[in-house]
Amino acid sequence: MPETSLSVVELSGEHPNLPIAEVLAVLRGMGHSPRGVWVEPRVAAFPSEVDLPKLLARLAFARAAGKTWLWGELEEIQTRLPSLDLQGRRFRLRVADYLDGAPSSLESRLGELLATTGVVDLETPEVDLRLVRGRQAFLYPVSAEVNRGEFETRTARHRPFARPVVMHPRFARALVNLTGVAPGEILLDPFCGTGGILMEAFLVGARPVGGDLRQDVIEGCRRNLRHFRMEAELYATDVGEVSATMNQADAIATDPPYGRGATTRGEDLPDLLRRAFRAFHGVLRKGGRLAIALPDPELIELGRRHFAMLEWHKVRVHRSLDRYFCLFERS
Ligand SMILES: C[S@@+](CC[C@H](N)C(=O)[O-])C[C@H]1O[C@@H](n2cnc3c(N)ncnc32)[C@H](O)[C@@H]1O
């Protein structure tokens, strides 16, 4: 059994790659580039000393985190459990078995072993233990949890100004996080619409700057931000003008129109995006990252003309709408 304690982040499992990409991008933004990240479908574990509550406060696609007490093969953990001394503390143990999937009897079996030195308390435990089992098993006391319901409070129906197609706040947060933007840095959304991405940028401590072609949309966006007691710098401007209108951005996160006539004012989507990528190159600082939700993977080529392509993830936004979350870097 390895002796090194690992930081464990339990991923939400809503997508096969996006949750781990989000964790790595945020860690990078926090100045950590942990080597030897162990990736399971539902777990990221790494040997670095990270402020886990700070990390989890940013993540959209995670559930809980903590530092391991034990990790390795499940059988070894079972053998070692009786030697853990809970010193009479009240504890709860929850097991997530991502290997067998089925609700397991592990919880009671392992709980009994722990109860030799601790007292089971499901309501108000002093030590809230999780055992997550994938190819490896990780036992850790939870030190941070994501309040997933909190994202629901900002969905379209809670905004005074709403539009028909609005990205869910969790996806908007993931786009912001993919850029690795750090607190205090400028994050630009040049197709800001109702402001969903700007809100998430504000909440991670970035300085949001938004642009939209339509003055009425900018006014609606301003109303939304005021409603949630948030602030952003807003401009009614065509995307092609952003580098003339705005200061240099440290990051761009954006969800451009989908190419149905109304939202692009009749402009062909590839033409609009061609102009947009050129303008993004003009406004984004060197080394800055651009996270963009494209409706078609063929459009990625247009971005490659100006930026280095880092990664992309196909995301089902809703039943009839797929998006390609693409991450580019300005060299
Ligand atoms: C998909 S929506 C953005 C949705 C946004 N993420 C939200 O939370 O509401 C795209 C936005 O791009 C704006 N738009 C369309 N053409 C534009 C252009 N040439 N320059 C700037 N904005 C444009 C539209 O008015 C629309 O609000």
Short mmCIF file of C-alpha atoms and ligand atoms in Angstrom, two decimals:
data_model
loop_
_atom_site.label_atom_id
_atom_site.label_comp_id
_atom_site.label_asym_id
_atom_site.label_seq_id
_atom_site.Cartn_x
_atom_site.Cartn_y
_atom_site.Cartn_z
CA MET A 1 0.00 0.00 0.00
CA PRO A 2 1.47 3.42 -0.99
CA GLU A 3 2.22 5.66 2.00
CA THR A 4 1.99 9.05 0.21
CA SER A 5 -1.24 10.89 0.90
CA LEU A 6 -3.01 12.07 -2.24
CA SER A 7 -5.45 14.89 -2.85
CA VAL A 8 -8.61 13.30 -4.21
CA VAL A 9 -11.28 15.09 -6.22
CA GLU A 10 -14.42 13.10 -6.89
CA LEU A 11 -15.76 14.01 -10.33
CA SER A 12 -19.43 14.39 -11.17
CA GLY A 13 -19.45 11.90 -14.04
CA GLU A 14 -21.62 14.11 -16.26
CA HIS A 15 -19.09 13.84 -19.06
CA PRO A 16 -16.22 11.43 -19.77
CA ASN A 17 -13.42 14.05 -20.16
CA LEU A 18 -14.64 17.52 -19.31
CA PRO A 19 -14.56 17.10 -15.49
CA ILE A 20 -10.89 16.09 -15.44
CA ALA A 21 -10.00 18.77 -18.02
CA GLU A 22 -11.68 21.31 -15.73
CA VAL A 23 -9.74 20.15 -12.64
CA LEU A 24 -6.41 20.31 -14.49
CA ALA A 25 -7.15 23.76 -15.94
CA VAL A 26 -8.13 25.21 -12.56
CA LEU A 27 -5.10 23.66 -10.85
CA ARG A 28 -2.91 25.25 -13.49
CA GLY A 29 -4.63 28.62 -12.89
CA MET A 30 -3.91 28.19 -9.15
CA GLY A 31 -0.21 27.72 -9.94
CA HIS A 32 -0.09 23.94 -9.50
CA SER A 33 0.95 21.59 -12.25
CA PRO A 34 0.81 18.32 -10.40
CA ARG A 35 2.69 15.46 -11.97
CA GLY A 36 1.47 11.93 -11.74
CA VAL A 37 -2.25 12.69 -11.71
CA TRP A 38 -4.10 9.42 -11.30
CA VAL A 39 -7.28 9.56 -13.37
CA GLU A 40 -10.23 7.23 -12.90
CA PRO A 41 -13.56 7.80 -14.63
CA ARG A 42 -14.84 9.42 -11.42
CA VAL A 43 -11.68 10.37 -9.55
CA ALA A 44 -8.66 12.60 -10.02
CA ALA A 45 -5.91 11.98 -7.45
CA PHE A 46 -2.60 13.80 -7.26
CA PRO A 47 0.29 14.13 -4.82
CA SER A 48 0.25 17.93 -4.55
CA GLU A 49 -0.61 20.12 -1.52
CA VAL A 50 -3.61 22.01 -2.86
CA ASP A 51 -6.13 24.19 -1.04
CA LEU A 52 -9.04 21.82 -1.69
CA PRO A 53 -11.91 24.07 -0.49
CA LYS A 54 -10.57 26.79 -2.83
CA LEU A 55 -10.32 24.33 -5.72
CA LEU A 56 -13.82 22.92 -5.16
CA ALA A 57 -15.35 26.39 -4.85
CA ARG A 58 -14.49 26.83 -8.52
CA LEU A 59 -15.44 23.51 -10.04
CA ALA A 60 -18.67 22.76 -11.89
CA PHE A 61 -18.16 19.05 -12.49
CA ALA A 62 -16.96 17.76 -9.13
CA ARG A 63 -18.68 16.53 -5.99
CA ALA A 64 -16.27 16.27 -3.07
CA ALA A 65 -12.59 16.29 -2.18
CA GLY A 66 -10.17 15.42 0.61
CA LYS A 67 -6.73 14.01 1.39
CA THR A 68 -6.45 10.24 1.46
CA TRP A 69 -6.00 8.28 4.65
CA LEU A 70 -5.53 5.09 2.66
CA TRP A 71 -5.48 4.24 -1.01
CA GLY A 72 -4.63 1.25 -3.16
CA GLU A 73 -6.28 -2.13 -3.66
CA LEU A 74 -9.59 -2.47 -1.84
CA GLU A 75 -8.41 -5.65 -0.08
CA GLU A 76 -5.37 -3.82 1.31
CA ILE A 77 -7.55 -0.99 2.58
CA GLN A 78 -9.76 -3.51 4.30
CA THR A 79 -6.74 -5.09 5.97
CA ARG A 80 -5.43 -1.72 7.14
CA LEU A 81 -8.74 -0.29 8.39
CA PRO A 82 -8.64 -1.78 11.91
CA SER A 83 -5.29 -0.05 12.50
CA LEU A 84 -6.86 3.41 11.91
CA ASP A 85 -7.61 4.95 15.28
CA LEU A 86 -10.70 7.19 15.22
CA GLN A 87 -10.19 7.90 18.97
CA GLY A 88 -13.86 7.55 19.76
CA ARG A 89 -14.92 10.22 17.27
CA ARG A 90 -18.34 10.17 15.60
CA PHE A 91 -17.98 9.11 11.97
CA ARG A 92 -19.98 8.36 8.86
CA LEU A 93 -18.73 6.25 5.97
CA ARG A 94 -20.22 6.53 2.50
CA VAL A 95 -19.06 4.24 -0.28
CA ALA A 96 -19.27 4.94 -4.01
CA ASP A 97 -18.44 1.80 -5.92
CA TYR A 98 -17.76 2.80 -9.53
CA LEU A 99 -16.26 -0.62 -10.29
CA ASP A 100 -19.20 -2.88 -9.48
CA GLY A 101 -21.77 -0.15 -9.81
CA ALA A 102 -24.33 -2.02 -7.74
CA PRO A 103 -25.10 -0.75 -4.23
CA SER A 104 -22.49 -2.61 -2.26
CA SER A 105 -22.44 -4.24 1.13
CA LEU A 106 -19.01 -2.67 1.50
CA GLU A 107 -20.39 0.23 3.49
CA SER A 108 -21.58 -1.87 6.41
CA ARG A 109 -18.58 -4.23 6.23
CA LEU A 110 -16.04 -1.41 6.35
CA GLY A 111 -18.15 0.63 8.76
CA GLU A 112 -18.03 -2.25 11.23
CA LEU A 113 -14.25 -2.35 11.06
CA LEU A 114 -14.07 1.39 11.79
CA ALA A 115 -16.59 1.14 14.61
CA THR A 116 -14.01 -0.63 16.77
CA THR A 117 -12.41 2.79 17.44
CA GLY A 118 -15.18 5.24 16.42
CA VAL A 119 -18.91 5.75 16.83
CA VAL A 120 -21.25 5.66 13.83
CA ASP A 121 -23.19 8.92 13.43
CA LEU A 122 -24.96 9.43 10.10
CA GLU A 123 -26.40 12.87 10.94
CA THR A 124 -23.66 14.91 12.62
CA PRO A 125 -20.36 13.09 12.10
CA GLU A 126 -17.09 14.65 13.20
CA VAL A 127 -15.33 12.68 10.47
CA ASP A 128 -17.17 12.33 7.16
CA LEU A 129 -15.42 9.49 5.36
CA ARG A 130 -15.77 8.57 1.68
CA LEU A 131 -14.50 5.46 0.05
CA VAL A 132 -14.48 5.68 -3.73
CA ARG A 133 -13.70 2.56 -5.59
CA GLY A 134 -12.58 2.44 -9.20
CA ARG A 135 -9.56 0.51 -10.43
CA GLN A 136 -8.00 1.73 -7.17
CA ALA A 137 -9.82 2.58 -3.98
CA PHE A 138 -9.42 5.85 -2.08
CA LEU A 139 -10.48 6.41 1.53
CA TYR A 140 -10.61 10.06 2.57
CA PRO A 141 -12.31 12.39 5.04
CA VAL A 142 -14.33 14.95 3.05
CA SER A 143 -12.82 18.41 3.48
CA ALA A 144 -14.78 20.17 0.71
CA GLU A 145 -18.01 19.59 -1.19
CA VAL A 146 -19.52 21.29 -4.25
CA ASN A 147 -22.87 22.90 -3.66
CA ARG A 148 -24.37 21.74 -6.94
CA GLY A 149 -27.83 23.17 -6.25
CA GLU A 150 -26.29 26.63 -6.13
CA PHE A 151 -25.79 26.59 -9.92
CA GLU A 152 -29.54 26.06 -10.38
CA THR A 153 -30.25 29.44 -8.80
CA ARG A 154 -28.79 31.17 -11.87
CA THR A 155 -30.51 29.22 -14.66
CA ALA A 156 -32.42 31.14 -17.35
CA ARG A 157 -35.73 31.02 -15.50
CA HIS A 158 -34.23 32.86 -12.53
CA ARG A 159 -32.94 35.74 -14.67
CA PRO A 160 -35.13 38.84 -15.19
CA PHE A 161 -33.91 38.95 -18.81
CA ALA A 162 -33.98 35.57 -20.57
CA ARG A 163 -33.48 34.38 -24.14
CA PRO A 164 -34.61 31.08 -25.68
CA VAL A 165 -31.24 29.31 -25.77
CA VAL A 166 -29.08 29.79 -22.74
CA MET A 167 -26.25 27.57 -21.61
CA HIS A 168 -26.69 25.97 -18.17
CA PRO A 169 -24.55 27.73 -15.52
CA ARG A 170 -22.54 24.56 -14.89
CA PHE A 171 -21.44 24.45 -18.53
CA ALA A 172 -20.78 28.19 -18.48
CA ARG A 173 -18.60 27.68 -15.37
CA ALA A 174 -16.72 24.86 -17.10
CA LEU A 175 -15.98 27.10 -20.10
CA VAL A 176 -14.66 29.81 -17.78
CA ASN A 177 -12.59 27.26 -15.88
CA LEU A 178 -11.06 25.73 -19.00
CA THR A 179 -9.34 29.07 -19.64
CA GLY A 180 -7.60 28.74 -16.24
CA VAL A 181 -8.39 32.42 -15.58
CA ALA A 182 -7.05 33.57 -12.19
CA PRO A 183 -8.79 35.95 -9.75
CA GLY A 184 -8.30 39.57 -10.78
CA GLU A 185 -7.68 38.72 -14.42
CA ILE A 186 -9.90 40.01 -17.24
CA LEU A 187 -12.21 37.48 -18.84
CA LEU A 188 -13.99 38.59 -21.98
CA ASP A 189 -17.22 37.16 -23.43
CA PRO A 190 -17.77 39.02 -26.72
CA PHE A 191 -21.12 37.22 -27.40
CA CYS A 192 -22.40 37.71 -23.87
CA GLY A 193 -26.19 37.52 -24.41
CA THR A 194 -27.94 37.28 -21.03
CA GLY A 195 -24.60 37.19 -19.22
CA GLY A 196 -24.38 33.57 -18.05
CA ILE A 197 -20.65 33.25 -18.70
CA LEU A 198 -19.95 36.68 -17.20
CA MET A 199 -21.73 35.64 -13.99
CA GLU A 200 -19.57 32.55 -13.60
CA ALA A 201 -16.45 34.59 -14.33
CA PHE A 202 -17.48 37.09 -11.63
CA LEU A 203 -18.04 34.28 -9.13
CA VAL A 204 -14.53 32.85 -9.61
CA GLY A 205 -13.10 36.30 -8.91
CA ALA A 206 -12.21 37.28 -12.48
CA ARG A 207 -13.03 40.72 -13.92
CA PRO A 208 -15.78 40.05 -16.50
CA VAL A 209 -16.05 42.12 -19.65
CA GLY A 210 -18.94 41.48 -22.05
CA GLY A 211 -19.91 42.51 -25.53
CA ASP A 212 -23.00 41.90 -27.66
CA LEU A 213 -24.13 43.32 -30.96
CA ARG A 214 -27.53 44.31 -29.61
CA GLN A 215 -28.02 47.28 -27.30
CA ASP A 216 -31.26 45.76 -25.90
CA VAL A 217 -29.40 42.54 -25.06
CA ILE A 218 -26.65 44.49 -23.30
CA GLU A 219 -29.30 46.30 -21.26
CA GLY A 220 -30.95 42.97 -20.40
CA CYS A 221 -27.57 41.54 -19.42
CA ARG A 222 -26.93 44.54 -17.17
CA ARG A 223 -30.29 43.94 -15.50
CA ASN A 224 -29.42 40.28 -14.90
CA LEU A 225 -26.08 41.12 -13.34
CA ARG A 226 -27.65 43.74 -11.09
CA HIS A 227 -30.30 41.18 -10.04
CA PHE A 228 -27.54 38.82 -8.83
CA ARG A 229 -25.50 41.72 -7.34
CA MET A 230 -22.67 41.21 -9.77
CA GLU A 231 -20.68 43.58 -11.93
CA ALA A 232 -19.17 43.53 -15.40
CA GLU A 233 -17.94 46.03 -17.96
CA LEU A 234 -20.38 45.86 -20.89
CA TYR A 235 -20.20 47.12 -24.48
CA ALA A 236 -22.76 47.08 -27.29
CA THR A 237 -20.39 46.18 -30.07
CA ASP A 238 -19.89 43.89 -33.03
CA VAL A 239 -17.42 41.10 -32.26
CA GLY A 240 -15.11 42.38 -34.99
CA GLU A 241 -14.57 45.59 -33.01
CA VAL A 242 -13.56 44.11 -29.65
CA SER A 243 -9.87 44.83 -29.94
CA ALA A 244 -10.62 48.47 -30.82
CA THR A 245 -13.21 48.84 -28.03
CA MET A 246 -11.75 46.90 -25.11
CA ASN A 247 -8.55 46.44 -23.12
CA GLN A 248 -6.42 43.38 -23.59
CA ALA A 249 -8.04 40.26 -22.11
CA ASP A 250 -6.30 37.53 -20.10
CA ALA A 251 -8.89 34.97 -21.16
CA ILE A 252 -11.91 34.61 -23.44
CA ALA A 253 -14.86 32.29 -22.78
CA THR A 254 -17.76 32.46 -25.17
CA ASP A 255 -20.80 30.79 -26.67
CA PRO A 256 -21.32 32.28 -30.15
CA PRO A 257 -24.65 32.26 -31.99
CA TYR A 258 -25.63 29.00 -33.65
CA GLY A 259 -25.99 30.32 -37.17
CA ARG A 260 -29.74 30.52 -37.37
CA GLY A 261 -30.43 33.78 -39.23
CA ALA A 262 -31.84 35.77 -36.33
CA THR A 263 -28.93 35.47 -33.94
CA THR A 264 -26.21 36.27 -36.50
CA ARG A 265 -28.26 39.01 -38.20
CA GLY A 266 -28.15 36.97 -41.39
CA GLU A 267 -24.37 36.59 -41.49
CA ASP A 268 -23.10 33.18 -42.49
CA LEU A 269 -21.72 31.47 -39.32
CA PRO A 270 -18.27 30.59 -40.76
CA ASP A 271 -17.88 34.22 -41.90
CA LEU A 272 -18.84 35.52 -38.48
CA LEU A 273 -16.45 33.12 -36.76
CA ARG A 274 -13.65 33.95 -39.19
CA ARG A 275 -14.01 37.60 -38.16
CA ALA A 276 -14.38 36.64 -34.51
CA PHE A 277 -11.20 34.53 -34.31
CA ARG A 278 -9.22 37.32 -35.97
CA ALA A 279 -10.58 39.82 -33.42
CA PHE A 280 -9.90 37.42 -30.51
CA HIS A 281 -6.29 37.19 -31.63
CA GLY A 282 -6.10 40.97 -31.47
CA VAL A 283 -7.55 41.29 -27.96
CA LEU A 284 -6.18 38.22 -26.12
CA ARG A 285 -2.79 38.50 -24.42
CA LYS A 286 0.06 36.18 -25.37
CA GLY A 287 -0.32 32.87 -23.53
CA GLY A 288 -4.00 33.66 -22.85
CA ARG A 289 -6.59 30.95 -23.47
CA LEU A 290 -9.83 31.00 -25.42
CA ALA A 291 -12.62 28.55 -24.53
CA ILE A 292 -15.38 28.56 -27.12
CA ALA A 293 -18.49 26.40 -27.63
CA LEU A 294 -18.72 25.65 -31.36
CA PRO A 295 -21.77 24.02 -32.95
CA ASP A 296 -19.75 22.08 -35.53
CA PRO A 297 -16.29 20.45 -35.27
CA GLU A 298 -15.43 21.65 -38.78
CA LEU A 299 -15.34 25.21 -37.43
CA ILE A 300 -12.33 24.30 -35.26
CA GLU A 301 -10.14 24.81 -38.34
CA LEU A 302 -11.02 28.52 -38.37
CA GLY A 303 -9.61 28.85 -34.85
CA ARG A 304 -6.44 26.98 -35.73
CA ARG A 305 -5.53 29.73 -38.21
CA HIS A 306 -4.84 32.09 -35.30
CA PHE A 307 -4.34 29.91 -32.23
CA ALA A 308 -2.79 26.68 -31.02
CA MET A 309 -5.52 24.10 -30.50
CA LEU A 310 -5.18 22.48 -27.06
CA GLU A 311 -8.23 20.24 -26.62
CA TRP A 312 -11.89 19.80 -27.48
CA HIS A 313 -14.82 17.99 -25.89
CA LYS A 314 -18.14 17.07 -27.44
CA VAL A 315 -20.87 18.11 -25.03
CA ARG A 316 -24.60 17.41 -25.19
CA VAL A 317 -26.06 20.74 -24.13
CA HIS A 318 -29.62 19.48 -24.43
CA ARG A 319 -31.51 16.79 -26.29
CA SER A 320 -31.12 18.23 -29.77
CA LEU A 321 -28.03 20.36 -29.33
CA ASP A 322 -24.39 19.27 -29.27
CA ARG A 323 -21.54 21.67 -28.68
CA TYR A 324 -17.81 21.31 -29.10
CA PHE A 325 -16.04 22.94 -26.17
CA CYS A 326 -12.72 23.96 -27.70
CA LEU A 327 -9.70 25.32 -25.94
CA PHE A 328 -7.17 27.43 -27.84
CA GLU A 329 -4.04 29.27 -26.75
CA ARG A 330 -2.54 32.44 -28.18
CA SER A 331 1.17 31.89 -28.75
C1 LIG B 1 -25.74 32.05 -28.01
S1 LIG B 1 -25.97 33.70 -27.56
C2 LIG B 1 -24.99 33.84 -26.10
C3 LIG B 1 -25.66 33.25 -24.92
C4 LIG B 1 -25.00 33.61 -23.62
N1 LIG B 1 -23.94 32.69 -23.28
C5 LIG B 1 -26.04 33.70 -22.50
O1 LIG B 1 -25.76 33.25 -21.36
O2 LIG B 1 -27.11 34.22 -22.72
C6 LIG B 1 -25.08 34.61 -28.77
C7 LIG B 1 -25.16 36.12 -28.65
O3 LIG B 1 -24.33 36.67 -29.69
C8 LIG B 1 -24.90 37.91 -30.10
N2 LIG B 1 -24.35 38.24 -31.44
C9 LIG B 1 -24.74 37.82 -32.66
N3 LIG B 1 -23.97 38.33 -33.65
C10 LIG B 1 -23.04 39.10 -33.01
C11 LIG B 1 -21.95 39.90 -33.47
N4 LIG B 1 -21.67 40.01 -34.78
N5 LIG B 1 -21.19 40.53 -32.56
C12 LIG B 1 -21.47 40.44 -31.23
N6 LIG B 1 -22.51 39.72 -30.73
C13 LIG B 1 -23.27 39.05 -31.61
C14 LIG B 1 -26.39 37.67 -30.08
O4 LIG B 1 -27.09 38.90 -29.91
C15 LIG B 1 -26.55 36.72 -28.87
O5 LIG B 1 -26.91 37.43 -27.71
#
